[in-house]
Coordinates of C-alpha atoms and ligand atoms in Angstrom, one line a residue:
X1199 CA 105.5 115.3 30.3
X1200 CA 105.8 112.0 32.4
X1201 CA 102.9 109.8 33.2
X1202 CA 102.9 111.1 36.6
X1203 CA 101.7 114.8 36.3
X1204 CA 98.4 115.3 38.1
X1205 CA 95.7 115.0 35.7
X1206 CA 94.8 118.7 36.6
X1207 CA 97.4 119.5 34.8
X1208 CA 97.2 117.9 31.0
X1209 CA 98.1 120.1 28.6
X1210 CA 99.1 122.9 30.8
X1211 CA 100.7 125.8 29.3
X1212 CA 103.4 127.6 31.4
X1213 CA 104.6 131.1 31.1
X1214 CA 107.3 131.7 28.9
X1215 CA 109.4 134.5 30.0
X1216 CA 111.5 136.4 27.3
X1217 CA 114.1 134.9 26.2
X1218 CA 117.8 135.4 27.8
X1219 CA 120.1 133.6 24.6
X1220 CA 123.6 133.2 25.5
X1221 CA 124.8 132.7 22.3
X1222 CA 126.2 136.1 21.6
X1223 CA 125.9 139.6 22.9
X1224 CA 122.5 141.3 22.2
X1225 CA 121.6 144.9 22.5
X1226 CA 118.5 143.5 24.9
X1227 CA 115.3 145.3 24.7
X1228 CA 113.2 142.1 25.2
X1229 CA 111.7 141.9 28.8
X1230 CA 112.0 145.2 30.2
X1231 CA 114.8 145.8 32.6
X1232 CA 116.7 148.5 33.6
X1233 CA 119.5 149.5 31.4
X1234 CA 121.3 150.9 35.1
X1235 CA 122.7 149.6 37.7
X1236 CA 121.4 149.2 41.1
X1237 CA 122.0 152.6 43.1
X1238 CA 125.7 152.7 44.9
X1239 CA 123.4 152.3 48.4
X1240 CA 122.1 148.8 46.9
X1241 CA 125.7 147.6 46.1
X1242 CA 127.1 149.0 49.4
X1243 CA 124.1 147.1 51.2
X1244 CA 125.1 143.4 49.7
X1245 CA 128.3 143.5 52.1
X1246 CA 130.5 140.1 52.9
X1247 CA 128.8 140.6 56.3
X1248 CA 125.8 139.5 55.4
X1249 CA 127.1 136.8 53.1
X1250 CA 127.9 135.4 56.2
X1251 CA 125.3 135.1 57.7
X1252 CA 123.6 132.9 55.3
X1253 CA 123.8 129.8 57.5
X1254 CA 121.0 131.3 59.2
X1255 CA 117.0 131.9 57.6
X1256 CA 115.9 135.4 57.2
X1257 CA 113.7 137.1 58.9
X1258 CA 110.2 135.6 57.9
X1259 CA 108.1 138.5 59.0
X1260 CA 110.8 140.7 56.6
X1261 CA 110.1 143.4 59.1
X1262 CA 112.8 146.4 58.4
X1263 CA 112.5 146.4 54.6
X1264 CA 108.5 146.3 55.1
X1265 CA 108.8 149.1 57.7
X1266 CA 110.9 151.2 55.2
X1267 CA 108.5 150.6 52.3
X1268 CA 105.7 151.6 53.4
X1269 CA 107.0 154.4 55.5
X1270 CA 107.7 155.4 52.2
X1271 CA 104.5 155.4 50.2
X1272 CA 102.7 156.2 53.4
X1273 CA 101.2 153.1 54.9
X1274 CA 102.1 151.3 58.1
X1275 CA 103.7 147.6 57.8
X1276 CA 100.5 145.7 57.9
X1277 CA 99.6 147.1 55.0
X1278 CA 102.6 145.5 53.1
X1279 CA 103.7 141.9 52.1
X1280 CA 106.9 141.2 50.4
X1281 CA 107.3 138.6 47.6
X1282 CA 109.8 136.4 45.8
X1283 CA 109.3 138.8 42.8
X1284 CA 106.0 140.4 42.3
X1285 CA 104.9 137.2 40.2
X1286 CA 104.9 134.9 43.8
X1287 CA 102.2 138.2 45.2
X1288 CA 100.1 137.3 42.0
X1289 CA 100.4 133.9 42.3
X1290 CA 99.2 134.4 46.2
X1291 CA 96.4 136.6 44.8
X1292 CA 94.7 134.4 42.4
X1293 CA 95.0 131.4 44.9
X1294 CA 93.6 133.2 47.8
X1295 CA 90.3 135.1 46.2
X1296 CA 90.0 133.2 43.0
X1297 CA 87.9 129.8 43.2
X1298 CA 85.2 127.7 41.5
X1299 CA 83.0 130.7 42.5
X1300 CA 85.0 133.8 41.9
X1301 CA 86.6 133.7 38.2
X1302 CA 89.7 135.3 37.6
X1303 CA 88.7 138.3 35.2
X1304 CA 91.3 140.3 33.2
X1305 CA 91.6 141.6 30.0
X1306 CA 92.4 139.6 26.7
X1307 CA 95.7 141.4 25.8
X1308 CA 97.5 142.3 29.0
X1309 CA 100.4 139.9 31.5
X1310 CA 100.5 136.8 30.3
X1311 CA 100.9 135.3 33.9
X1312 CA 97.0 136.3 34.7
X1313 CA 96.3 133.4 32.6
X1314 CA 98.7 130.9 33.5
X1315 CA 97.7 131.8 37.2
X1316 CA 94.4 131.0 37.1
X1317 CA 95.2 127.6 35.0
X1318 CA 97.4 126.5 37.8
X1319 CA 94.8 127.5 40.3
X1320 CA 91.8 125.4 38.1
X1321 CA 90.0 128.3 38.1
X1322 CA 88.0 130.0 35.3
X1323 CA 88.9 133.2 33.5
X1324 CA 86.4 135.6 32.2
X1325 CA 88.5 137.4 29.5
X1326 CA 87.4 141.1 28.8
X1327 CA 88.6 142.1 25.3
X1328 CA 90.3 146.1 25.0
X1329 CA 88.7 148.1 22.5
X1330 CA 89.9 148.3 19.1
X1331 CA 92.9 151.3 20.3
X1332 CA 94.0 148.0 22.4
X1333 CA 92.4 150.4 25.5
X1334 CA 91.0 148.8 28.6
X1335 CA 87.3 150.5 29.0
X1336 CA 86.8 150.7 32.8
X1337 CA 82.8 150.4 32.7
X1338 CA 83.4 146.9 30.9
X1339 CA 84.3 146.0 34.3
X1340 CA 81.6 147.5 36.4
X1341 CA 80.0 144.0 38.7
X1342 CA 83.1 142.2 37.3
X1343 CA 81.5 139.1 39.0
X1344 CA 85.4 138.0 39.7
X1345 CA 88.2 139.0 41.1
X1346 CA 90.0 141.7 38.7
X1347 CA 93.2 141.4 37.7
X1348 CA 94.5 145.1 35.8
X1349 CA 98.1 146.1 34.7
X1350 CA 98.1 149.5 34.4
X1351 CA 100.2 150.7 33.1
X1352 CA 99.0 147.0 30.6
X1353 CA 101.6 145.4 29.5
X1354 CA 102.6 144.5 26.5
X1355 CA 100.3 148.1 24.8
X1356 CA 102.2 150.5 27.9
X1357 CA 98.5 152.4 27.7
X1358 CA 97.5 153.7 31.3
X1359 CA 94.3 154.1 33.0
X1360 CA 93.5 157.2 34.9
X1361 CA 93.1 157.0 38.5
X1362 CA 89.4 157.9 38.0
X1363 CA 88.9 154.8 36.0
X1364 CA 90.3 152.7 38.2
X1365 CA 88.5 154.0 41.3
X1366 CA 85.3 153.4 39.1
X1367 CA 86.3 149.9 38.8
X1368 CA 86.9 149.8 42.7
X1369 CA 83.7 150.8 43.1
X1370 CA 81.8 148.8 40.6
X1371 CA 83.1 145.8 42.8
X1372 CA 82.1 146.0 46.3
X1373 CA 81.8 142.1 46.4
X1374 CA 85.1 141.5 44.7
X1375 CA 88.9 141.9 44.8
X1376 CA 90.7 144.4 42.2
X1377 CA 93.9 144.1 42.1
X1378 CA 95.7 146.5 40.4
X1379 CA 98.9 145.3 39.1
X1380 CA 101.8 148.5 38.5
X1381 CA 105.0 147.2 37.6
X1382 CA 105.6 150.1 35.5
X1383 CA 103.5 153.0 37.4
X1384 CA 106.6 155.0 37.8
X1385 CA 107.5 155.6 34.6
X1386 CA 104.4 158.0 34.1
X1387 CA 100.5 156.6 35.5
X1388 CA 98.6 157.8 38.0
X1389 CA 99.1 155.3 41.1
X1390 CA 96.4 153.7 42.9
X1391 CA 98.4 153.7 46.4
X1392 CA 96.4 156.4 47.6
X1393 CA 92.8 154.5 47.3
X1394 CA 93.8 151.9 49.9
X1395 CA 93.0 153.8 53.0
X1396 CA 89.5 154.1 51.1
X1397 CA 88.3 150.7 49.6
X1398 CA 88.5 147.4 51.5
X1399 CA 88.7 145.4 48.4
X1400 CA 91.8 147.1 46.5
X1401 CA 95.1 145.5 46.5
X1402 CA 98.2 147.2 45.2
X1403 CA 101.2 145.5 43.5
X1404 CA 104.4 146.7 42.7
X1405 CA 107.5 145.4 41.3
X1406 CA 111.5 146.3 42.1
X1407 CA 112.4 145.0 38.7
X1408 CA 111.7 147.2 36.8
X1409 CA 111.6 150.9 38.2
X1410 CA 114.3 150.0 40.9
X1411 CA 116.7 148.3 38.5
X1412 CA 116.4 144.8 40.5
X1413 CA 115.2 142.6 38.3
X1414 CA 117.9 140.1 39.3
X1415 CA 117.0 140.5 42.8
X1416 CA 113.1 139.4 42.8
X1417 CA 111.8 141.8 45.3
X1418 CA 108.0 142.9 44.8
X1419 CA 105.7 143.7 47.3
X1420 CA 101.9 144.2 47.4
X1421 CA 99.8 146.9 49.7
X1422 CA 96.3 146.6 50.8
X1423 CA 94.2 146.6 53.9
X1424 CA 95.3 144.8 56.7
X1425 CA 92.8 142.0 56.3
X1426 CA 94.1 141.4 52.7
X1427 CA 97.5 141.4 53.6
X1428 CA 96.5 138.9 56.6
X1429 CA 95.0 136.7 53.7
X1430 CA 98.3 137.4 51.3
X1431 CA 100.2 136.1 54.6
X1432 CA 98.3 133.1 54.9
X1433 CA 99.3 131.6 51.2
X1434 CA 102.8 133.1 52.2
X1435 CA 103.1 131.0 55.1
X1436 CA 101.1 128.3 53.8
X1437 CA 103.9 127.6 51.0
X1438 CA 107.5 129.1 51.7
X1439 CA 107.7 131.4 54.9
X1440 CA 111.6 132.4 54.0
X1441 CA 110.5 133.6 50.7
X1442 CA 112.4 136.4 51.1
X1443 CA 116.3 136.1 51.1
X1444 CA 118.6 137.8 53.2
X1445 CA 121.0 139.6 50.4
X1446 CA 117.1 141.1 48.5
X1447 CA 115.8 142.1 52.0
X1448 CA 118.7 144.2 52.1
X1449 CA 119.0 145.4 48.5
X1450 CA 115.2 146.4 49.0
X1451 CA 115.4 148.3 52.0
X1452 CA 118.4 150.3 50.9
X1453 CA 116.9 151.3 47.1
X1454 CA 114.0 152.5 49.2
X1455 CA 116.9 155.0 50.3
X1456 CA 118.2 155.9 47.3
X1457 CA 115.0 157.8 45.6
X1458 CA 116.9 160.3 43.8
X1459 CA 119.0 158.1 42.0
X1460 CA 116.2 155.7 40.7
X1461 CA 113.8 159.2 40.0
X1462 CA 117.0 160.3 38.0
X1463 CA 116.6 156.9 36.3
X1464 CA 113.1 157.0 35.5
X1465 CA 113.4 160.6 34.6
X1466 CA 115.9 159.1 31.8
X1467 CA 114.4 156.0 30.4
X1468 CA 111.0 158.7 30.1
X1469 CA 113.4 161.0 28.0
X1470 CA 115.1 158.0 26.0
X1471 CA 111.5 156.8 25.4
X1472 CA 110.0 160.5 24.2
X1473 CA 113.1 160.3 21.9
X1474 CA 112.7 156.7 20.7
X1475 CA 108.6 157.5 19.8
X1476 CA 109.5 160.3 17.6
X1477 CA 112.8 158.4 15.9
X1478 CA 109.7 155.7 15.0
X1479 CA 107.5 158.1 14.2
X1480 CA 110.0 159.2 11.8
X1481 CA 110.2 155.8 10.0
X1482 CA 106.7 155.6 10.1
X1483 CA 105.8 153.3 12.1
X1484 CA 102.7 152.9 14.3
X1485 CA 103.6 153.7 17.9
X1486 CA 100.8 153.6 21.2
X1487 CA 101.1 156.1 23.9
X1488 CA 103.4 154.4 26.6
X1489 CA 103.4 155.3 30.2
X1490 CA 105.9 152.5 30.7
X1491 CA 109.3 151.7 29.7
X1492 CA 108.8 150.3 26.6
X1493 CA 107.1 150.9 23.5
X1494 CA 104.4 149.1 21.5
X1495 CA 105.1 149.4 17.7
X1496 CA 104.0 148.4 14.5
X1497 CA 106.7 148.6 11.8
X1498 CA 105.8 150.0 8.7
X1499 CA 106.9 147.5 6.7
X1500 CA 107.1 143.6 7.1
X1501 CA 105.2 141.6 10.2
X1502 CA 105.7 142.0 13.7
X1503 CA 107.7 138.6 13.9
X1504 CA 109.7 139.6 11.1
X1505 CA 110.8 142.4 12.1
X1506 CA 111.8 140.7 15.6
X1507 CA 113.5 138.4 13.6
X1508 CA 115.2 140.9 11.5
X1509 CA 116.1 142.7 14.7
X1510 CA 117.6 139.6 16.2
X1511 CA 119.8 138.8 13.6
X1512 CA 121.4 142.4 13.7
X1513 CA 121.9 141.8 17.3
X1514 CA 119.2 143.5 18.6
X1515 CA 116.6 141.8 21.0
X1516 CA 112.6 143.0 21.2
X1517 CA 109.5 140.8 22.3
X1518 CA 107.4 139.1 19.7
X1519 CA 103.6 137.7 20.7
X1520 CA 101.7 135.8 19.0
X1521 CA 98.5 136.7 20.2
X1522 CA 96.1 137.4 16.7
X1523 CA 95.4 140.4 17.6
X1524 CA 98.9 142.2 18.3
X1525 CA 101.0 139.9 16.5
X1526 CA 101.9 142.8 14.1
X1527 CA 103.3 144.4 16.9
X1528 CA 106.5 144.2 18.9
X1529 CA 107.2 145.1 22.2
X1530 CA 110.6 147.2 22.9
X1531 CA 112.4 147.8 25.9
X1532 CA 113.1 151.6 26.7
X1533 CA 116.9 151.0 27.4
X1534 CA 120.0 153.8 27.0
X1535 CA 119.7 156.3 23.8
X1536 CA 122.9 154.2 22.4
X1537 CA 121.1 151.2 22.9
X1538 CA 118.2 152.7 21.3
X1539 CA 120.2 154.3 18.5
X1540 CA 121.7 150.6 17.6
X1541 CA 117.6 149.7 17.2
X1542 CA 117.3 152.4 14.7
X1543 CA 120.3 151.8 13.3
X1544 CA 119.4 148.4 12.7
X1545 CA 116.0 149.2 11.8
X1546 CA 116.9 151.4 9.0
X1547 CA 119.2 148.8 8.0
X1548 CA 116.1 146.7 7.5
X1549 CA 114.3 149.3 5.7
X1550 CA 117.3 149.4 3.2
X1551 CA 117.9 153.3 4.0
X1552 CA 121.1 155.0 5.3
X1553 CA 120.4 158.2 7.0
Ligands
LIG2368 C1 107.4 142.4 35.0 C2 106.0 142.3 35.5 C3 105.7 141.7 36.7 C4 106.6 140.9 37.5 O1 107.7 141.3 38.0 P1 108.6 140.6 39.0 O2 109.9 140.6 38.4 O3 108.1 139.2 39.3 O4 108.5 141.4 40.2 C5 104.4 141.8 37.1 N1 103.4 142.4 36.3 C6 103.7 142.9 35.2 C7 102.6 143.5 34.4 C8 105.0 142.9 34.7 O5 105.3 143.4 33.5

């Protein structure tokens, strides 16, 4: 830290994304990415064409991969913003409807951005803790008295609310924001989408990264009302009006074409994952119900960190958190059954067993 940094800011914490070691090879279950490749229309789409026209901005309104987004869930294109990554959406969320009025309130094991967000912003947090089966109770949040911030399906426990829950929610907060966060909706929860034409106060986010296999692209975008979106586009062009690059716009647009191939993805990180839950079952481990595409475990044996740590030095890469109250747990990445199959392997070599 230099002896310049605002004030504001002493003793700030900043997000620490899993990490990417480049030391050797790893079998890398650690921050939830696609074990595929983008769809053939995606690699087809980043052409040399375009490439060339990088001398000039792109379009700031991001109009055709807007208009074939929401075509495709349904809504018209003021009902859509793009972001730089869903994590700049979030960021534009907690800075336009979070203040020294409006808290930030979110639960006390869920996306570790939430908290960094509203740190950066200087605004409070009230922190809603899950019930002891690390579930979010939706009536906890009833006159939230803030604006809500819920992954669902949570990340790093994969539990889902219903849709019924989170209308509740909706409901309970006719004064307030609820932003419903679903990075990893399609690999099994119920989405929210549908409520938007409904409540004034609902805005939807969703990721590329992670259900699209474009994590390298940063492409999320987030639905609401048009008023919201109107206030989303004000923080937009109030910080970086090109935040969308011309090689993503495309990549978005054309995975929005490609549904069959990503469904046929989903539909086999949801198999590897059905398989992976029983192989731990197996071994004995404790395993929560995931609607995402990873898995929550506690290993039977040993810590959470050591058995990340055992894991990494067999090559294998899961998430760790220290959080108290999950930090006998680890987080793994649902990636293909071989890459799953060198986790077991390398589990049971752990567990000093040779099946
Ligand atoms: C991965 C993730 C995001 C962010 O994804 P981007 O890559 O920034 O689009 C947002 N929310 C949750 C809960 C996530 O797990």
């Amino acid at each position: 830290m230099s002896s310049f940094l605002s004030g504001r800011f002493s003793g700030i914490e900043a997000y620490v994304p899993g990490e990417q070691p480049q030391d050797r090879s790893y079998v890398k279950l650690n921050t939830n990415e696609s074990p595929y490749p983008p769809s053939p229309g995606v690699l087809a789409a980043i052409n040399s064409a375009e490439v060339a026209r990088l001398n000039l901005y792109p379009d700031p309104d991001t109009r055709s991969a807007a208009l074939a987004i929401s075509g495709a869930l349904g809504l018209g294109p003021e009902n859509i913003i793009l972001g730089n990554g869903s994590d700049e959406l979030l960021a534009f969320a907690f800075q336009a409807f979070c203040d020294a009025k409006t808290p930030a309130v979110y639960a006390d094991i869920t996306y570790g951005f939430y908290s960094v967000y509203a740190r950066i912003n200087c605004v409070e947090s009230r922190v809603l803790p899950l019930d002891d089966t690390l579930r979010l109770v939706p009536s906890d949040y009833y006159g939230a008295g803030g604006t809500v911030f819920i992954a669902n399906p949570n990340s790093p426990t994969g539990r889902a609310v219903p849709l019924a829950g989170i209308e509740a929610i909706i409901r309970g907060n006719p004064g307030n924001v609820v932003v419903v966060d679903e990075a990893y909706a399609a690999f099994g929860a119920e989405s929210a989408v549908p409520l938007i034409a409904k409540y004034d106060n609902l805005i939807v986010v969703h990721t590329m990264s992670k259900s699209k296999n474009l994590a390298g692209a940063r492409v999320g975008y987030a639905m609401a009302r048009s008023e919201l979106i109107a206030d989303l586009n004000t923080m937009k062009f109030s910080f970086n009006p090109y935040n969308m690059n011309r090689l993503s716009l495309l990549a978005a647009e054309a995975a929005i074409n490609d549904s069959d191939y990503y469904e046929e993805c989903v539909a086999k990180i949801v198999s590897s994952r059905e398989r992976a839950v029983l192989a731990l079952y197996g071994r004995m481990f404790d395993v929560l119900p995931s609607r995402a595409n990873f898995l929550f475990a506690k290993p039977s044996f040993g810590s959470g960190r050591d058995y990340y740590l055992g894991l990494k030095e067999r090559g294998v890469l899961v998430r760790h958190l220290p959080q108290e109250r999950i930090k006998d747990y680890v987080r793994i990445t649902i990636g293909t059954d071989e890459q799953m199959d060198a986790l077991l392997a390398a589990t049971d070599d752990m567990m000093g067993k040779n099946r």
